Coordinates of C-alpha atoms in Angstrom, one line a residue:
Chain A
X1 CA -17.3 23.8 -19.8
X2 CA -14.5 25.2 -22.2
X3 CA -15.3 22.6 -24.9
X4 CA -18.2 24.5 -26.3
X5 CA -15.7 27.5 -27.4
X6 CA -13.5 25.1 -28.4
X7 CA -13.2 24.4 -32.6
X8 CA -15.0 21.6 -33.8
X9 CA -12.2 19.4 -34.9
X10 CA -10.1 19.6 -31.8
X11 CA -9.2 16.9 -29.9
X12 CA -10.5 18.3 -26.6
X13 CA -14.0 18.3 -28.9
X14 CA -13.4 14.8 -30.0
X15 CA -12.9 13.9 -26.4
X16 CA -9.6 12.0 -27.0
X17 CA -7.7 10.5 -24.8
X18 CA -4.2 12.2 -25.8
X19 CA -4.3 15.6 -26.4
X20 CA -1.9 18.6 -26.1
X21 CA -4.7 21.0 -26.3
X22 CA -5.8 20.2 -23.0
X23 CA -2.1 20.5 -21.9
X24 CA -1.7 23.8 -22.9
X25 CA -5.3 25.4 -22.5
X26 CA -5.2 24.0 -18.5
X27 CA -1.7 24.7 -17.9
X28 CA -2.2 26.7 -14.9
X29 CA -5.0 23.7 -13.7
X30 CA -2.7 21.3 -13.7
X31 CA -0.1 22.9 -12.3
X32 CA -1.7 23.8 -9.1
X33 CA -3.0 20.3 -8.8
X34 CA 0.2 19.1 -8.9
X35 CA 1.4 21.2 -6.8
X36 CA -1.2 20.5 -4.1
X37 CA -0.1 16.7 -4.8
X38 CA 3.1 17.5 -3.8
X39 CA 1.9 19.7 -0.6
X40 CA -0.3 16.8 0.5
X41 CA 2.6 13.9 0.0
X42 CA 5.7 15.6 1.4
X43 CA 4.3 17.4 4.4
X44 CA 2.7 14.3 5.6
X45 CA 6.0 12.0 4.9
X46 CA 7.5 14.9 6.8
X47 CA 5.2 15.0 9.7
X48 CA 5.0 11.2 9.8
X49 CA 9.0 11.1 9.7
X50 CA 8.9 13.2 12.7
X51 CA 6.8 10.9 14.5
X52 CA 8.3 7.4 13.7
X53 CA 11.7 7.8 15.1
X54 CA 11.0 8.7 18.6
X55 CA 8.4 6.0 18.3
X56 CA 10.6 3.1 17.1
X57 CA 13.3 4.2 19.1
X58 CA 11.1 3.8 22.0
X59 CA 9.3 0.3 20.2
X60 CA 12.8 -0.6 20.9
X61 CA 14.2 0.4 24.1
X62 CA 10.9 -0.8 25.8
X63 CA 10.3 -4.3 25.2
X64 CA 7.1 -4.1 26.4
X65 CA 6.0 -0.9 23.8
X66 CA 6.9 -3.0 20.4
X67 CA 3.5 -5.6 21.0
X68 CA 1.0 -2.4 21.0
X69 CA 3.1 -0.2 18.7
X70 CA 3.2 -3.0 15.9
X71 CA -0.4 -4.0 16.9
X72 CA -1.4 -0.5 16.5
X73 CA 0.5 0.0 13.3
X74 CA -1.2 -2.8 11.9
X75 CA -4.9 -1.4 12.5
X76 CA -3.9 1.2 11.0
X77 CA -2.9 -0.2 8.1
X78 CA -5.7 -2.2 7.3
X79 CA -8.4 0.6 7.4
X80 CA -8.6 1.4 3.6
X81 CA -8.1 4.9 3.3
X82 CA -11.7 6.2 1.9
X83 CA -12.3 5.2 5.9
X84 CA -9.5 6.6 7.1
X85 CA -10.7 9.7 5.5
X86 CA -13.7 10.0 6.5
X87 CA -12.9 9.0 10.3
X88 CA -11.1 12.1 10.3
X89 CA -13.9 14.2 9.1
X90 CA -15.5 15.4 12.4
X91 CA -12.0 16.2 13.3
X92 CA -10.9 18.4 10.6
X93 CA -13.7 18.7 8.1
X94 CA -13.0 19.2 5.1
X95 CA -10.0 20.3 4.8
X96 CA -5.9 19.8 3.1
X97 CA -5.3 18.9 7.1
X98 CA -7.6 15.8 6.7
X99 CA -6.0 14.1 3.6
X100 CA -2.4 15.2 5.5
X101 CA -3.8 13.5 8.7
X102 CA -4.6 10.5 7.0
X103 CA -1.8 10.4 4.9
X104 CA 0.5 10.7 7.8
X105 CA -0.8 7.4 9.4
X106 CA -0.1 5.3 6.5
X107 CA 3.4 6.6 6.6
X108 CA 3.5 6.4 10.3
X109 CA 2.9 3.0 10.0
X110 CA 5.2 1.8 7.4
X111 CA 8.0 4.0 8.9
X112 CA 7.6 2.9 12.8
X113 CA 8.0 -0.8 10.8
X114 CA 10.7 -0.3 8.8
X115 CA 13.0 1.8 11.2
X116 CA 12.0 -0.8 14.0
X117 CA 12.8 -3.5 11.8
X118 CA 16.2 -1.9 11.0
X119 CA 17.3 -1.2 14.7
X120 CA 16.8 -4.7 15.5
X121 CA 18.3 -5.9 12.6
X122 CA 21.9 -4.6 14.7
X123 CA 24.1 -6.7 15.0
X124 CA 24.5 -7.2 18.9
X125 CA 28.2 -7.7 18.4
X126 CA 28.5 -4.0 16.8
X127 CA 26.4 -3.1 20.0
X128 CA 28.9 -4.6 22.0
X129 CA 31.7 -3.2 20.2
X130 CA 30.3 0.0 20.4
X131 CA 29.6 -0.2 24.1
X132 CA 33.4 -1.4 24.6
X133 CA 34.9 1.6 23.3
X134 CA 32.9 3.2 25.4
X135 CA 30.0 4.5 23.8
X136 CA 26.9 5.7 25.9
X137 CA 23.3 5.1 24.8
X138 CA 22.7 8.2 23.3
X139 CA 25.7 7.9 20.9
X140 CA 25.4 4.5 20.4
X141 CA 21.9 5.1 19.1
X142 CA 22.9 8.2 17.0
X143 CA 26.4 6.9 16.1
X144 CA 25.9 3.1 15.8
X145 CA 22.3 1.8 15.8
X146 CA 20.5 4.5 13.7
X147 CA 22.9 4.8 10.6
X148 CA 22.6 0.8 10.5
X149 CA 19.1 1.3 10.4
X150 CA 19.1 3.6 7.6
X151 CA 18.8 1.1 4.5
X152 CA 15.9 -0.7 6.2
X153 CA 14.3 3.1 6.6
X154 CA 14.7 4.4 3.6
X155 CA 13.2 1.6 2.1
X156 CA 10.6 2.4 4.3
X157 CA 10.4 5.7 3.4
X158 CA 10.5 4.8 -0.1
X159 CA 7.2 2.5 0.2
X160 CA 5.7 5.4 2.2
X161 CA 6.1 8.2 -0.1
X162 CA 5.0 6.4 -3.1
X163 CA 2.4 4.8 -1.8
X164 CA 0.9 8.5 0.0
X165 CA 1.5 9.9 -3.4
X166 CA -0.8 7.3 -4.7
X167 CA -3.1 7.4 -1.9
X168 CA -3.3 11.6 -2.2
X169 CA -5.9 11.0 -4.8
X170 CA -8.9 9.7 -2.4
X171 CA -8.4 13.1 -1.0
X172 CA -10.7 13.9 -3.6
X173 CA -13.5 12.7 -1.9
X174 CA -13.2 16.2 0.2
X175 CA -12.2 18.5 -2.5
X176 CA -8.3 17.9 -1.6
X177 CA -6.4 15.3 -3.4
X178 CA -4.1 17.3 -6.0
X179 CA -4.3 15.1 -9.5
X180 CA -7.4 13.3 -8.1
X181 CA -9.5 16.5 -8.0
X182 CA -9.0 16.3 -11.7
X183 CA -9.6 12.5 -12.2
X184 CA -13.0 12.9 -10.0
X185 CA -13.8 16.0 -11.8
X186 CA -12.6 14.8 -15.6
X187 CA -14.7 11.1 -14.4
X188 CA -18.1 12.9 -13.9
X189 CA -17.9 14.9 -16.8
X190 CA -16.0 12.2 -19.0
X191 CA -13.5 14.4 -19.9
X192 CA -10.4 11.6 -21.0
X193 CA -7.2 14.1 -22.0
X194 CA -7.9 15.1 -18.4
X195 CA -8.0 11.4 -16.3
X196 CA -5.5 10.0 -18.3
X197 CA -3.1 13.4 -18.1
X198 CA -3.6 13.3 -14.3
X199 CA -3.1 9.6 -13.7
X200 CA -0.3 9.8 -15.3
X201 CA 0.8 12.9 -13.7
X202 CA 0.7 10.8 -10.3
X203 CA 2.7 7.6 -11.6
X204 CA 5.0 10.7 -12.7
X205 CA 5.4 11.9 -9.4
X206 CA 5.6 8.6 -7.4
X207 CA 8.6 7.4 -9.7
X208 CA 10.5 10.8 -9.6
X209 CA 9.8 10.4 -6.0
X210 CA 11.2 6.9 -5.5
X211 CA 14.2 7.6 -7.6
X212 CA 14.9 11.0 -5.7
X213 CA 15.0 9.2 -2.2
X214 CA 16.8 6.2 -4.0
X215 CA 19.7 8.6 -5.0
X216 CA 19.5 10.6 -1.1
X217 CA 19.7 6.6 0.2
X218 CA 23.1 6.4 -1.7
X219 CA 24.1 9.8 -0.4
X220 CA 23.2 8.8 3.0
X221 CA 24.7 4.9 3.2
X222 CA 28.2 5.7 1.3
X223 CA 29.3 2.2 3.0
X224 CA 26.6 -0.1 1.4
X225 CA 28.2 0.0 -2.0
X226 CA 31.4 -2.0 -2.5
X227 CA 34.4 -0.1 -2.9
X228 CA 32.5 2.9 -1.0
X229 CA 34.8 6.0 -0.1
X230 CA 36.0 6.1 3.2
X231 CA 32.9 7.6 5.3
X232 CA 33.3 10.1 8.0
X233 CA 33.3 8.7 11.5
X234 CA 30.8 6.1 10.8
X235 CA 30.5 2.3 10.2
X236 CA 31.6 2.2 7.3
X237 CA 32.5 -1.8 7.6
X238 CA 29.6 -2.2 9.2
X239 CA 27.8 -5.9 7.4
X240 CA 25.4 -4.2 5.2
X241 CA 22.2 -5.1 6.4
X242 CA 21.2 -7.7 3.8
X243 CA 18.0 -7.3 2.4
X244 CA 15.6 -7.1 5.7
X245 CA 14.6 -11.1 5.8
X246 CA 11.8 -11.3 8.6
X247 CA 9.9 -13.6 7.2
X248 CA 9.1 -14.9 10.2
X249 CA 7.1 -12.3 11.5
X250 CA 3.6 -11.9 10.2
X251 CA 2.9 -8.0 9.1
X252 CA 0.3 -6.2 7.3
X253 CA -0.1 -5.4 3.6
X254 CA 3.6 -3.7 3.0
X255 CA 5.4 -7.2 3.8
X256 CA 7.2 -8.3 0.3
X257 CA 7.9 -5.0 -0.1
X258 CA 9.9 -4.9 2.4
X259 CA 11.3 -8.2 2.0
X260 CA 12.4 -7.7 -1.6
X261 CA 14.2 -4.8 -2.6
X262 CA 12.4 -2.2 -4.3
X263 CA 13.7 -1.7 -7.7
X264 CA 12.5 1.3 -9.3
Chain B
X1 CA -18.6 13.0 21.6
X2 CA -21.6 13.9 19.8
X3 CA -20.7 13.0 16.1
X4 CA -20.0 9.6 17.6
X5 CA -23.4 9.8 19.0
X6 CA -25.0 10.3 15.8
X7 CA -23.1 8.1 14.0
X8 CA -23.9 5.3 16.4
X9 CA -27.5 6.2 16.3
X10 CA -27.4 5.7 12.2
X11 CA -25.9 2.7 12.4
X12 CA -28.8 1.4 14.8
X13 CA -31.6 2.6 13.1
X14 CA -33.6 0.0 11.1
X15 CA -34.0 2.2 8.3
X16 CA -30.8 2.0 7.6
X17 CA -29.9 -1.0 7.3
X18 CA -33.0 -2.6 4.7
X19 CA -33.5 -1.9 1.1
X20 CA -31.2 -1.2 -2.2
X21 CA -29.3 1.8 -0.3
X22 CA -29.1 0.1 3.0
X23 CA -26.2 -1.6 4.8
X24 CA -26.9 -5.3 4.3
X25 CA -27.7 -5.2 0.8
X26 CA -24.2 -3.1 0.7
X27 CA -22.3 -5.0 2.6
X28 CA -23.6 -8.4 0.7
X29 CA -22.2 -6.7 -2.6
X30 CA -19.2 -5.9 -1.0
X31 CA -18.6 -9.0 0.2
X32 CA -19.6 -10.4 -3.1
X33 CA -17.2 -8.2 -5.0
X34 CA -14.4 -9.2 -2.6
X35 CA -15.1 -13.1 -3.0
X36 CA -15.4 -13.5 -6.3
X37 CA -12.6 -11.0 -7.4
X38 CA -10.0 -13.0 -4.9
X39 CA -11.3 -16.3 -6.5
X40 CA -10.3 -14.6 -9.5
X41 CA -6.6 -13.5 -8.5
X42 CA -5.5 -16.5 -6.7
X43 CA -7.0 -18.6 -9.9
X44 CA -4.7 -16.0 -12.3
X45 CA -1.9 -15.4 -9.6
X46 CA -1.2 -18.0 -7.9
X47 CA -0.2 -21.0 -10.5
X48 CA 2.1 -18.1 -12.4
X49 CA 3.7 -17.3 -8.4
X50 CA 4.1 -20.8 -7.8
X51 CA 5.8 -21.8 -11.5
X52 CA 8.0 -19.2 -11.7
X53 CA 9.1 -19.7 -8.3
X54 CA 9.6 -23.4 -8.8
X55 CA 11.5 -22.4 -12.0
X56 CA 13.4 -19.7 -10.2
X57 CA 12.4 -17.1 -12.7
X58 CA 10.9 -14.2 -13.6
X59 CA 11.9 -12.5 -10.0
X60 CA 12.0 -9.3 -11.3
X61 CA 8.6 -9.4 -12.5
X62 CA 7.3 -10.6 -9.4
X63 CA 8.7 -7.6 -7.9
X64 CA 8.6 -5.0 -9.9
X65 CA 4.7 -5.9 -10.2
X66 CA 4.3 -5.0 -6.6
X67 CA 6.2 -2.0 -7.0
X68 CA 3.7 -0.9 -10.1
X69 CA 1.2 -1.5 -7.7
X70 CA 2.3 0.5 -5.2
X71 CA 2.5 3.5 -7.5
X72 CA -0.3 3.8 -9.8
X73 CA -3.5 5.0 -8.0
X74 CA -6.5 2.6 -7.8
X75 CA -8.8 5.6 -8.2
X76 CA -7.5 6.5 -11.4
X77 CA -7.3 3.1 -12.7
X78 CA -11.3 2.8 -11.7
X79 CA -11.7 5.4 -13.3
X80 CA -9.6 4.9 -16.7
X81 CA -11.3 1.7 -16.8
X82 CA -15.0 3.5 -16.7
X83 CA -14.1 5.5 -19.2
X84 CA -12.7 3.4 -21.4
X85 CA -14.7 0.9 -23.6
X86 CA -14.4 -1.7 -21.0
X87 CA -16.8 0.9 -18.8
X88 CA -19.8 0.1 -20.9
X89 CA -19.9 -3.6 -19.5
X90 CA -21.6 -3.4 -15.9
X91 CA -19.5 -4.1 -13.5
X92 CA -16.0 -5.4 -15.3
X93 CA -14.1 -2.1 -14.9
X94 CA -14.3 -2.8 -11.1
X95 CA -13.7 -6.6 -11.0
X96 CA -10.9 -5.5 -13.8
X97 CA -9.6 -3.3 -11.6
X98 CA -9.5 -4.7 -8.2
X99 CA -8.9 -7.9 -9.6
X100 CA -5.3 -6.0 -10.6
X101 CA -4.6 -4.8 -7.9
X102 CA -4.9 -8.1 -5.7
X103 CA -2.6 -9.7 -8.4
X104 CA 0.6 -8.2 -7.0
X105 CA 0.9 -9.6 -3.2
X106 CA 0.1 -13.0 -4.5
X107 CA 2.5 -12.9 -7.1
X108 CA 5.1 -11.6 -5.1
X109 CA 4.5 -13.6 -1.5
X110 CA 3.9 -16.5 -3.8
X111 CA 7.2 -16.5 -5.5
X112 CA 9.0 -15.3 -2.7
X113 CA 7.3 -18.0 -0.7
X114 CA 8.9 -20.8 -3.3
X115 CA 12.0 -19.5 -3.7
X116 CA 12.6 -19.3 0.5
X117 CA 11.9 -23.1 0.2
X118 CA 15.3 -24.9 1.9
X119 CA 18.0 -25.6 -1.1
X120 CA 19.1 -28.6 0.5
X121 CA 15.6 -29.8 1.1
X122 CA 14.8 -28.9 -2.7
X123 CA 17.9 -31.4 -3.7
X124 CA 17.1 -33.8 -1.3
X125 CA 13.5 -34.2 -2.7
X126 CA 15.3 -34.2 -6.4
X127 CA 18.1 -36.7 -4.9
X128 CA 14.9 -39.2 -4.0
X129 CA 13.9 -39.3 -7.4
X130 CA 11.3 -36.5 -7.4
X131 CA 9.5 -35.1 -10.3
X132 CA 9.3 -31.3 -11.3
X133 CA 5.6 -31.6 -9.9
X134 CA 6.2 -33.9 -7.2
X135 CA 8.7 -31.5 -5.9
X136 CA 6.1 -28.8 -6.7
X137 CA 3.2 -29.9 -4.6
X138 CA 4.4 -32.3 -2.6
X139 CA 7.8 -30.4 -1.1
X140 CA 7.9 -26.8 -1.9
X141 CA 4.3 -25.6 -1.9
X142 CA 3.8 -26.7 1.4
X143 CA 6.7 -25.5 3.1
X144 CA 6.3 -22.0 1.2
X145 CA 2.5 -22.6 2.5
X146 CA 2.7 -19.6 5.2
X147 CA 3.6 -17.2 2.6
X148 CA 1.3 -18.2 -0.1
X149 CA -1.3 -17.2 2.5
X150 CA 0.1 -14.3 3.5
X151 CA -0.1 -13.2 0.1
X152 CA -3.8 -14.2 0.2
X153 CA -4.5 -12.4 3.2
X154 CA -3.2 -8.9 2.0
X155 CA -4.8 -9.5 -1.3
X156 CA -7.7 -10.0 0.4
X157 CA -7.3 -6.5 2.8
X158 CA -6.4 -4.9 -0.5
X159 CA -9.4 -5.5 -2.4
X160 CA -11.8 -4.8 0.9
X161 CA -10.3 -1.6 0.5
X162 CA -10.4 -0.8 -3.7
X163 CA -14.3 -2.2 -3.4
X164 CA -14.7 0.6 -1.4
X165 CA -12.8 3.2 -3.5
X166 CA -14.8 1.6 -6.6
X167 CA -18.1 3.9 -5.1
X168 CA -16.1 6.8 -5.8
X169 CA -16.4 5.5 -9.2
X170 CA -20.0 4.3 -9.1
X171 CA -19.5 0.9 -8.1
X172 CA -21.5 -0.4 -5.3
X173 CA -20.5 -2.0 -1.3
X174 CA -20.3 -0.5 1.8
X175 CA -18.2 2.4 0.3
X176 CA -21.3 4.1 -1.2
X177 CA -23.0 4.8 2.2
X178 CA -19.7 6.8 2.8
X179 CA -20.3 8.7 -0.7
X180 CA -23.7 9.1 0.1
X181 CA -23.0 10.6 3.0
X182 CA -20.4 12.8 1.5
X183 CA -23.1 14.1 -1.4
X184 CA -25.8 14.7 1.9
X185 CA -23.4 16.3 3.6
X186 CA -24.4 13.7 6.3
X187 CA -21.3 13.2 9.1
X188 CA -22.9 10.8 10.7
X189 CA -23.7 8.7 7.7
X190 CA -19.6 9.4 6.6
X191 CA -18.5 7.8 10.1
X192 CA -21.2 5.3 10.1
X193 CA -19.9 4.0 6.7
X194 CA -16.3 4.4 7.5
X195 CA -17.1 2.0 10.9
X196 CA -18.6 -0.6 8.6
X197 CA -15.8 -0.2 6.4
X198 CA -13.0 -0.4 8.8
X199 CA -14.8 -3.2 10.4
X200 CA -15.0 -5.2 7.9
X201 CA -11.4 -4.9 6.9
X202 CA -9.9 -5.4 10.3
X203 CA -12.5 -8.7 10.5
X204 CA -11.0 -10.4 7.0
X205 CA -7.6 -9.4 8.8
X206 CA -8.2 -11.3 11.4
X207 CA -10.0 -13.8 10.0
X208 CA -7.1 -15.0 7.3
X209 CA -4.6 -14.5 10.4
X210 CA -6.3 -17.3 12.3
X211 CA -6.6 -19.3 8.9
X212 CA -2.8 -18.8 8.7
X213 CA -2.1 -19.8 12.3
X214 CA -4.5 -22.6 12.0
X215 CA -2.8 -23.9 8.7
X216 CA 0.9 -23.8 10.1
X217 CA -0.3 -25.7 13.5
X218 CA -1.7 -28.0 11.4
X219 CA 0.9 -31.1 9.4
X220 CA 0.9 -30.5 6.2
X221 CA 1.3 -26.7 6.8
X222 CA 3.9 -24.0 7.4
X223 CA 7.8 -25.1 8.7
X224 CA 6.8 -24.7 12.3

C-alpha cells in the first residue's frame, strides 16, 4: 500500500496507533466511509420507523396481534446479526440493501417494543377523558395515545439508532459497512492509525446520534420537563410517563435499556 | 426455493459436518467459548451487580455501562484487541472481548434486579435483626432472582452472537463456516452457517427462558 512511499520515520511507517498522517493522507477514505455509515444507519432507522408504527398501532388495537408481533420481534432479535446478514444474502446479494435490510429488523424490533410499550403505558383514564370530550379513534390515537407514547419511543429510537450504528460495521462482511470496511481492511493488513481512527469514528457517530435525537425528544415532549411552556393543543398535564417499568414482562436483549433511562 | 435447497443439502452432507472445519468441531468451540466466557462474566459481574445494588450505589455506572455497550462495535473491539499486544496470546482477545461485552446486561439486570427489591420488605428483614449479608442472600437476592437471570440470559444471547462475529476476526465457532462461505463465495455454505447460527441462539433463548420460568415456579425463586 501507500506506506512504501511514505518517509521512513513517519508514524504511518512506524505503524502507530495515533497518527495524523493517516488522517490527512486518507481524508477522502474516510470521509466516504463515514458517509456510507451514515447512509446505512439513517435510512434503515427511517425505513424501520415507517414500519413500526402501523405495526404497534395495530399490536395494540388487536389483542390477538401483540402475542405473534412480540413473539416475532423477539426471534428477531436474537439472531446475531453476522446471521442475519447472511440470511439475507440470496435475497439481495451483496449489496448496501442487505446491511439496510438487516439493519431495519433490529430497529423494527426495538421500535414495534418500545412504541407498543408506550401506547399501553396510557393511562385509561386519559383514554376515557379523551373519549368524553368526544374524541374518535383516529384522533384519540393521533391526539392522545401517540404523543404519550412518544418518550417511551424515542427511547426506543434512541437504543435503535445507536445500536444499527454499531451493528453497520458487520456489513463489512459484504463489502458494505461504512467504518467497518476500514476496520476489516486496516485488521488484515494490521494497519492500527486506521482501526483505531474508524472505531472511534463509530463511537463518534453513535454518541452524536444519541444526543441529536435526545435534544429532538425535548423538542418533541415540551410537557415532560417541569415548568414546560404551554404546548399547543396537546397533553401537556398529561402524568409523564415515568420511566417505562415492565419488569414484569420478559423481553429480549434491549430490556434494562429500556427500563433505565439512557443517559448519554 | 433453490438456495434453500442447497443450503439444506450442505447442512446434510456428512462431509460437512466431521473434521477441523466441520460443524461439530465448530459448534463444540462455539459452545465452548460461550460457556466458559459467561462463567467468566457472571464470576466478575455479578457479585459487583449484586453489592452495589445492596448498597444502593454506583447506579449510574450500572447504566451507563450498558449504554457503552450499546455503542462501541464488537467488531472493532475484536479487532483492537488483535492488534494490540493482547492479540499475541491465542485466544484472549476474544474471551477479552466477549467477555466485555456480556458484562453489561448482568451488571445492569443485576443491580436493577436489587434495587426493585420491596423497601418495606428490605426494612422489615433489617427490623428482624438482619445482617448486611443476611439481608443480601437470604431476602433481596432471591426476590431480585428473576432479573438476575434475565440478565444471564441476554448475556448469554449476547455472547452466542460476538463468538460469531469473533470469525470475522479469526476466532473460531460456527461463525467461521459463514466466513468460509463468504471467502468461497459459497451461498449455500453462508445460509447453512447462518441456520446453525441462528439456531443455536434462538435454542440458548429458550433454554434460559424455561430456566427462568422454572426458577420463579419454584420457592425460593422469583415474587410470583
Amino acid at each position: 500500500m501507500e506506506g512504501m512511499t511514505a518517509p521512513p520515520d513517519d508514524c504511518l511507517a512506524r505503524n502507530e496507533w495515533i497518527c495524523g498522517a493517516y488522517l490527512s493522507s486518507r481524508r477522502e477514505i474516510l470521509r466516504d466511509a463515514v458517509l456510507q455509515h451514515l447512509h446505512l444507519t439513517v435510512v434503515s432507522v427511517l425505513v424501520a420507523l415507517v414500519v413500526a408504527v402501523p405495526l404497534a398501532v395495530a399490536a395494540r388495537r388487536l389483542r390477538w396481534a401483540a402475542g405473534p408481533v412480540l413473539g416475532l420481534t423477539t426471534v428477531l432479535y436474537t439472531i446475531p446479526s453476522l446471521a442475519m446478514f447472511s440470511l439475507l444474502l440470496p435475497v439481495y446479494g451483496l449489496s448496501a440493501t442487505l446491511v439496510i435490510a438487516g439493519l431495519a429488523l433490529y430497529s423494527l424490533t426495538l421500535l414495534v417494543r418500545n412504541i407498543l410499550a408506550g401506547l399501553r403505558a396510557v393511562p385509561e383514564e386519559t383514554r376515557q377523558a379523551a373519549r368524553g370530550m368526544g374524541y374518535g379513534p383516529v384522533r384519540l390515537l393521533l391526539a392522545v395515545e401517540l404523543p404519550l407514547a412518544l418518550p417511551t419511543a424515542m427511547a426506543g429510537l434512541r437504543i435503535a439508532t445507536v445500536s444499527a450504528v454499531s451493528l453497520a460495521t458487520i456489513g463489512a462482511i459484504v463489502g458494505f459497512g461504512g467504518l467497518g470496511n476500514l476496520i476489516y481492511s486496516g485488521m488484515n493488513t494490521y494497519f492500527k492509525a486506521q482501526v483505531l481512527t474508524a472505531s472511534v469514528l463509530c463511537v463518534v457517530i453513535a454518541v452524536a446520534a444519541d444526543l441529536l435525537l435526545l435534544f429532538v425528544q425535548r423538542l418533541l415532549t415540551p410537557w415532560t420537563r417541569r415548568g414546560g411552556r404551554p404546548g399547543r393543543a396537546g397533553p401537556r398535564r398529561a402524568p409523564a410517563p415515568p420511566k417505562p417499568a415492565e419488569s414484569a414482562e420478559p423481553t429480549g436483549p434491549t430490556e434494562p435499556a429500556q427500563r433505565t433511562e439512557p443517559v448519554a | 426455493m433453490t438456495t434453500l435447497g442447497a443450503a439444506w443439502e450442505w447442512l446434510t452432507s456428512a462431509a460437512h459436518w466431521s473434521g477441523g472445519d466441520g460443524v461439530a468441531h465448530r459448534l463444540a468451540e462455539h459452545l465452548y467459548l460461550t460457556g466458559v466466557c459467561l462463567a467468566l462474566s457472571c464470576a466478575v459481574a455479578l457479585p459487583v451487580a449484586l453489592v452495589l445494588g445492596h448498597l444502593g450505589r454506583g447506579g449510574a455506572l450500572a447504566v451507563n455501562l450498558a449504554n457503552a455497550g450499546r455503542a462501541v462495535p464488537t467488531f472493532a473491539v475484536l479487532v483492537l484487541l488483535l492488534l494490540s499486544p493482547i492479540g499475541g496470546w491465542g485466544s484472549w482477545p476474544t474471551v477479552i472481548a466477549l467477555v466485555l461485552f456480556a458484562v453489561p446486561p448482568l451488571l445492569t439486570n443485576g443491580y436493577t434486579g436489587m434495587r426493585g427489591v420491596d423497601r418495606d420488605v428490605v426494612r422489615a428483614a433489617r427490623g428482624m435483626g438482619m445482617t448486611g449479608r443476611q439481608l443480601l442472600l437470604r431476602v433481596e437476592l432471591p426476590l431480585a432472582l428473576p432479573l438476575v437471570l434475565t440478565g444471564v440470559r441476554i448475556a448469554a444471547v449476547q455472547l452466542v452472537a460476538t463468538a460469531t462475529v469473533a470469525a470475522l476476526a479469526g476466532g473460531g465457532g460456527l461463525g467461521r463456516i459463514i466466513t468460509a462461505g463468504f471467502n468461497t463465495a459459497s451461498t449455500p455454505q453462508v445460509i447453512a452457517g447462518a441456520f446453525l447460527v441462528a439456531g443455536l441462539a434462538l435454542l440458548v433463548e429458550g433454554a434460559f427462558a424455561l430456566v427462568q420460568r422454572f426458577a420463579s415456579a419454584h420457592p425460593g425463586g422469583g415474587t410470583g
